[in-house]
Amino acid sequence: MERLTFPESFAWGASTAAYQIEVFKISAIYGGLCVRCVCTKTYNKALPVFLWPGGWDADGKGLNVWDTFTHQGGDRVYKNQTGDVACGSYTLWEEDLKCIKQLGLTHYRFSLSWSRLLPDGTTGFINQKGVDYYNKLIDSLLAMNVTPLVTLYHFDMPQAIEDQGGWNSEKTVEFFEQYAKFCYSTFGDRVKMWITINEPHIVAQLSYEQGLFAPGKSEPGYGAYRSAHNMIKGHAKAWHAYNTHFKEKQKGYVSIALDSDWAEPLDPSSSDDKEACKRYLHFRLHWFANPIFIDGDYPSGMKIKISEKSIEEGLTTSRLPEFTDEEKTMIKGTADFFCLNYYTTRNVKRLSNQSGPSFKSDLEAEGVKDPEWPISGIEWLAVVPWGLRRLLAYIKEQFGDPDIYITENGFAQSDPPLLQDTHRWGYFQETLAEVWKAIRQDGVKVKGYFAWSLLDNFEWTSGYGARFGLFHVDFNQPNLPRTPYFSAFEYAKVVKGNELIYK
Ligand code: BGC
């Protein structure tokens, strides 16, 4: 039995995101029929309409891309499920606070719904009820001595902004900066830790390159690079807005949450696989971390590869956009700490001969799971705790030894989940032990760990079929009761003692 003690003031948290837990506008659904938009969707479960009476536009939230995407159906989401109800946190937020209290968390990470605050995405109209909602939440967290870590944008772009191009358009950079300023001025007297964008890599890949996530735009070879380019600029502008206008008075910190797998060469003796492995990390982590943490620009290997491919395709310029010198200066150094979302690891091999322009053909690499690694309740999530330790050491070495917060890490259960999830707690334990080694043995400055997620929630295209919560949510009951899993009880012990008792 080992006692693995974490540093003093270590942040223990859990994370959520607005679209995954709140509620769209339940008042839009009467008698099982959606009356909000033009979709003819009928809802097959008895929805708790009585809990949320009101007109279809009650509480004034504007549509976002996930509202639209899920309402369009088309089997892009498991069982065509939506976030219309989700965990009902817009109404049941006090139940969430009870969960946070039960875990004894020092920090809670959640995201603001941009279109709940600014229904058309611009500051032209402010939805006061949305402001009131987040004020209540923030004030209550602080009253419980829980530090809020607030994400401005977690995949749920206002539809009105998307209609003008979304992240494909440079105009969104400006809209995002205005939105960020609005949030700092509204909540920044109390919120001191901000994340601008959650996982730009996922947005670029799944929303604008492959079209698998809302808004479902598929433009291989172009979409990912263009949207990422605008997200990096949007992030940097939002950081500067804080630094110039708010930092002195509010004394907070701003960062961006980057997701990355750890990668190992499939055949460690193959130079092709070793190179492919390097590219895999460059096209994932360095794509964003180099501009923000190093020099304001994309990694040179990435620039060369995409430029070569573009020339082969007969183009005169690279499909990867370029930053101007002025933009590079503006982007460099725009993060006050490093936020890492880690879920899994891949063995990487070289992959050539992909036809047509695409991110994948530029990458010339493929990540595969090792058959020995256990798979959690969602097929892509192979459980590889040691991968996190290696990734942390790599970040320390590559990006100037920053303070690191692990802003997401977790394991899904498939549906129906087990309340007695001892197996899953085993994964958490192994992972926390690796985090401890990263801190104590490798000298990585890990300042906090946030489990994904506080609650079972709407897991994007997997709907309610993948359960990531520390608390079970019964989506079939009108009052959506939350019940702790075994993992929640065990996590609470770790938080309380600031140590992991590890067999
Ligand atoms: C996202 C979360 C998501 C989690 C598990 C992350 O990519 O930020 O919204 O639920 O992974 O898939």
mmCIF file with all atom_site columns, N, CA and C and ligand atoms in Angstrom, residues 16-17 20 109 154-155 198-199 202 213 259 341 343 378 380-381 408 452-453 457-460 468, ligand 1:
data_model
loop_
_atom_site.group_PDB
_atom_site.id
_atom_site.type_symbol
_atom_site.label_atom_id
_atom_site.label_alt_id
_atom_site.label_comp_id
_atom_site.label_asym_id
_atom_site.label_entity_id
_atom_site.label_seq_id
_atom_site.pdbx_PDB_ins_code
_atom_site.Cartn_x
_atom_site.Cartn_y
_atom_site.Cartn_z
_atom_site.occupancy
_atom_site.B_iso_or_equiv
_atom_site.pdbx_formal_charge
_atom_site.auth_seq_id
_atom_site.auth_comp_id
_atom_site.auth_asym_id
_atom_site.auth_atom_id
_atom_site.pdbx_PDB_model_num
ATOM   1  N N  . THR A 1 16  ? -17.468 19.977 -16.999 1.00 0.00 ? 16  THR A N  1
ATOM   2  C CA . THR A 1 16  ? -18.682 19.768 -17.810 1.00 0.00 ? 16  THR A CA 1
ATOM   3  C C  . THR A 1 16  ? -18.644 20.790 -18.955 1.00 0.00 ? 16  THR A C  1
ATOM   4  N N  . ALA A 1 17  ? -19.636 20.711 -19.827 1.00 0.00 ? 17  ALA A N  1
ATOM   5  C CA . ALA A 1 17  ? -19.787 21.718 -20.889 1.00 0.00 ? 17  ALA A CA 1
ATOM   6  C C  . ALA A 1 17  ? -21.271 22.005 -21.073 1.00 0.00 ? 17  ALA A C  1
ATOM   7  N N  . GLN A 1 20  ? -23.701 19.901 -23.164 1.00 0.00 ? 20  GLN A N  1
ATOM   8  C CA . GLN A 1 20  ? -23.785 18.508 -22.725 1.00 0.00 ? 20  GLN A CA 1
ATOM   9  C C  . GLN A 1 20  ? -24.628 18.326 -21.465 1.00 0.00 ? 20  GLN A C  1
ATOM   10 N N  . ARG A 1 109 ? -14.942 23.053 -13.421 1.00 0.00 ? 109 ARG A N  1
ATOM   11 C CA . ARG A 1 109 ? -14.819 23.602 -14.770 1.00 0.00 ? 109 ARG A CA 1
ATOM   12 C C  . ARG A 1 109 ? -16.149 23.430 -15.499 1.00 0.00 ? 109 ARG A C  1
ATOM   13 N N  . HIS A 1 154 ? -17.221 25.813 -25.874 1.00 0.00 ? 154 HIS A N  1
ATOM   14 C CA . HIS A 1 154 ? -17.000 24.368 -25.879 1.00 0.00 ? 154 HIS A CA 1
ATOM   15 C C  . HIS A 1 154 ? -17.917 23.759 -26.946 1.00 0.00 ? 154 HIS A C  1
ATOM   16 N N  . PHE A 1 155 ? -17.564 23.926 -28.171 1.00 0.00 ? 155 PHE A N  1
ATOM   17 C CA . PHE A 1 155 ? -18.205 23.332 -29.373 1.00 0.00 ? 155 PHE A CA 1
ATOM   18 C C  . PHE A 1 155 ? -19.545 23.956 -29.786 1.00 0.00 ? 155 PHE A C  1
ATOM   19 N N  . ASN A 1 198 ? -12.263 25.245 -26.137 1.00 0.00 ? 198 ASN A N  1
ATOM   20 C CA . ASN A 1 198 ? -11.999 23.853 -25.790 1.00 0.00 ? 198 ASN A CA 1
ATOM   21 C C  . ASN A 1 198 ? -11.662 23.055 -27.042 1.00 0.00 ? 198 ASN A C  1
ATOM   22 N N  . GLU A 1 199 ? -10.501 22.443 -27.033 1.00 0.00 ? 199 GLU A N  1
ATOM   23 C CA . GLU A 1 199 ? -10.082 21.483 -28.057 1.00 0.00 ? 199 GLU A CA 1
ATOM   24 C C  . GLU A 1 199 ? -10.260 21.968 -29.499 1.00 0.00 ? 199 GLU A C  1
ATOM   25 N N  . ILE A 1 202 ? -10.230 19.235 -32.152 1.00 0.00 ? 202 ILE A N  1
ATOM   26 C CA . ILE A 1 202 ? -11.453 18.452 -32.397 1.00 0.00 ? 202 ILE A CA 1
ATOM   27 C C  . ILE A 1 202 ? -12.424 19.254 -33.261 1.00 0.00 ? 202 ILE A C  1
ATOM   28 N N  . PHE A 1 213 ? -19.178 16.363 -36.584 1.00 0.00 ? 213 PHE A N  1
ATOM   29 C CA . PHE A 1 213 ? -19.730 17.154 -35.477 1.00 0.00 ? 213 PHE A CA 1
ATOM   30 C C  . PHE A 1 213 ? -20.403 18.402 -36.069 1.00 0.00 ? 213 PHE A C  1
ATOM   31 N N  . ASP A 1 259 ? -6.231  19.259 -26.641 1.00 0.00 ? 259 ASP A N  1
ATOM   32 C CA . ASP A 1 259 ? -6.341  17.814 -26.442 1.00 0.00 ? 259 ASP A CA 1
ATOM   33 C C  . ASP A 1 259 ? -5.216  17.135 -27.211 1.00 0.00 ? 259 ASP A C  1
ATOM   34 N N  . ASN A 1 341 ? -6.197  18.207 -22.188 1.00 0.00 ? 341 ASN A N  1
ATOM   35 C CA . ASN A 1 341 ? -7.237  17.178 -22.104 1.00 0.00 ? 341 ASN A CA 1
ATOM   36 C C  . ASN A 1 341 ? -6.625  15.883 -22.640 1.00 0.00 ? 341 ASN A C  1
ATOM   37 N N  . TYR A 1 343 ? -6.982  11.667 -23.051 1.00 0.00 ? 343 TYR A N  1
ATOM   38 C CA . TYR A 1 343 ? -7.823  10.471 -22.927 1.00 0.00 ? 343 TYR A CA 1
ATOM   39 C C  . TYR A 1 343 ? -7.095  9.183  -23.284 1.00 0.00 ? 343 TYR A C  1
ATOM   40 N N  . ILE A 1 378 ? -16.355 3.241  -24.581 1.00 0.00 ? 378 ILE A N  1
ATOM   41 C CA . ILE A 1 378 ? -16.495 3.922  -25.871 1.00 0.00 ? 378 ILE A CA 1
ATOM   42 C C  . ILE A 1 378 ? -15.299 3.478  -26.695 1.00 0.00 ? 378 ILE A C  1
ATOM   43 N N  . TRP A 1 380 ? -13.165 4.306  -29.010 1.00 0.00 ? 380 TRP A N  1
ATOM   44 C CA . TRP A 1 380 ? -11.864 4.955  -29.273 1.00 0.00 ? 380 TRP A CA 1
ATOM   45 C C  . TRP A 1 380 ? -11.007 5.089  -28.013 1.00 0.00 ? 380 TRP A C  1
ATOM   46 N N  . LEU A 1 381 ? -11.633 4.901  -26.842 1.00 0.00 ? 381 LEU A N  1
ATOM   47 C CA . LEU A 1 381 ? -10.911 5.217  -25.605 1.00 0.00 ? 381 LEU A CA 1
ATOM   48 C C  . LEU A 1 381 ? -10.212 3.998  -25.002 1.00 0.00 ? 381 LEU A C  1
ATOM   49 N N  . GLU A 1 408 ? -9.192  17.778 -18.567 1.00 0.00 ? 408 GLU A N  1
ATOM   50 C CA . GLU A 1 408 ? -10.122 16.665 -18.792 1.00 0.00 ? 408 GLU A CA 1
ATOM   51 C C  . GLU A 1 408 ? -9.340  15.366 -18.813 1.00 0.00 ? 408 GLU A C  1
ATOM   52 N N  . TRP A 1 452 ? -13.252 14.211 -16.188 1.00 0.00 ? 452 TRP A N  1
ATOM   53 C CA . TRP A 1 452 ? -14.390 14.321 -17.099 1.00 0.00 ? 452 TRP A CA 1
ATOM   54 C C  . TRP A 1 452 ? -15.242 13.089 -16.874 1.00 0.00 ? 452 TRP A C  1
ATOM   55 N N  . SER A 1 453 ? -16.387 13.251 -16.298 1.00 0.00 ? 453 SER A N  1
ATOM   56 C CA . SER A 1 453 ? -17.114 14.484 -16.121 1.00 0.00 ? 453 SER A CA 1
ATOM   57 C C  . SER A 1 453 ? -17.833 14.425 -14.780 1.00 0.00 ? 453 SER A C  1
ATOM   58 N N  . ASN A 1 457 ? -23.602 12.664 -19.303 1.00 0.00 ? 457 ASN A N  1
ATOM   59 C CA . ASN A 1 457 ? -24.185 13.763 -20.082 1.00 0.00 ? 457 ASN A CA 1
ATOM   60 C C  . ASN A 1 457 ? -24.280 13.398 -21.548 1.00 0.00 ? 457 ASN A C  1
ATOM   61 N N  . PHE A 1 458 ? -24.633 14.386 -22.358 1.00 0.00 ? 458 PHE A N  1
ATOM   62 C CA . PHE A 1 458 ? -24.786 14.181 -23.805 1.00 0.00 ? 458 PHE A CA 1
ATOM   63 C C  . PHE A 1 458 ? -23.402 14.110 -24.439 1.00 0.00 ? 458 PHE A C  1
ATOM   64 N N  . GLU A 1 459 ? -23.003 12.883 -24.786 1.00 0.00 ? 459 GLU A N  1
ATOM   65 C CA . GLU A 1 459 ? -21.638 12.668 -25.275 1.00 0.00 ? 459 GLU A CA 1
ATOM   66 C C  . GLU A 1 459 ? -21.608 12.831 -26.806 1.00 0.00 ? 459 GLU A C  1
ATOM   67 N N  . TRP A 1 460 ? -21.946 14.018 -27.264 1.00 0.00 ? 460 TRP A N  1
ATOM   68 C CA . TRP A 1 460 ? -21.879 14.379 -28.689 1.00 0.00 ? 460 TRP A CA 1
ATOM   69 C C  . TRP A 1 460 ? -22.496 13.287 -29.571 1.00 0.00 ? 460 TRP A C  1
ATOM   70 N N  . PHE A 1 468 ? -19.790 9.102  -18.948 1.00 0.00 ? 468 PHE A N  1
ATOM   71 C CA . PHE A 1 468 ? -18.505 9.566  -18.405 1.00 0.00 ? 468 PHE A CA 1
ATOM   72 C C  . PHE A 1 468 ? -18.623 10.094 -16.986 1.00 0.00 ? 468 PHE A C  1
HETATM 73 C C1 . BGC B 2 .   ? -14.571 16.945 -24.969 1.00 0.00 ? 1   BGC B C1 1
HETATM 74 C C2 . BGC B 2 .   ? -15.775 16.595 -24.133 1.00 0.00 ? 1   BGC B C2 1
HETATM 75 C C3 . BGC B 2 .   ? -16.131 15.140 -24.381 1.00 0.00 ? 1   BGC B C3 1
HETATM 76 C C4 . BGC B 2 .   ? -14.978 14.276 -23.946 1.00 0.00 ? 1   BGC B C4 1
HETATM 77 C C5 . BGC B 2 .   ? -15.201 12.782 -24.082 1.00 0.00 ? 1   BGC B C5 1
HETATM 78 C C6 . BGC B 2 .   ? -13.520 15.882 -25.027 1.00 0.00 ? 1   BGC B C6 1
HETATM 79 O O1 . BGC B 2 .   ? -13.093 15.767 -26.332 1.00 0.00 ? 1   BGC B O1 1
HETATM 80 O O2 . BGC B 2 .   ? -14.047 18.176 -24.557 1.00 0.00 ? 1   BGC B O2 1
HETATM 81 O O3 . BGC B 2 .   ? -16.802 17.467 -24.464 1.00 0.00 ? 1   BGC B O3 1
HETATM 82 O O4 . BGC B 2 .   ? -17.327 14.778 -23.780 1.00 0.00 ? 1   BGC B O4 1
HETATM 83 O O5 . BGC B 2 .   ? -13.857 14.597 -24.721 1.00 0.00 ? 1   BGC B O5 1
HETATM 84 O O6 . BGC B 2 .   ? -15.361 12.424 -25.408 1.00 0.00 ? 1   BGC B O6 1
#
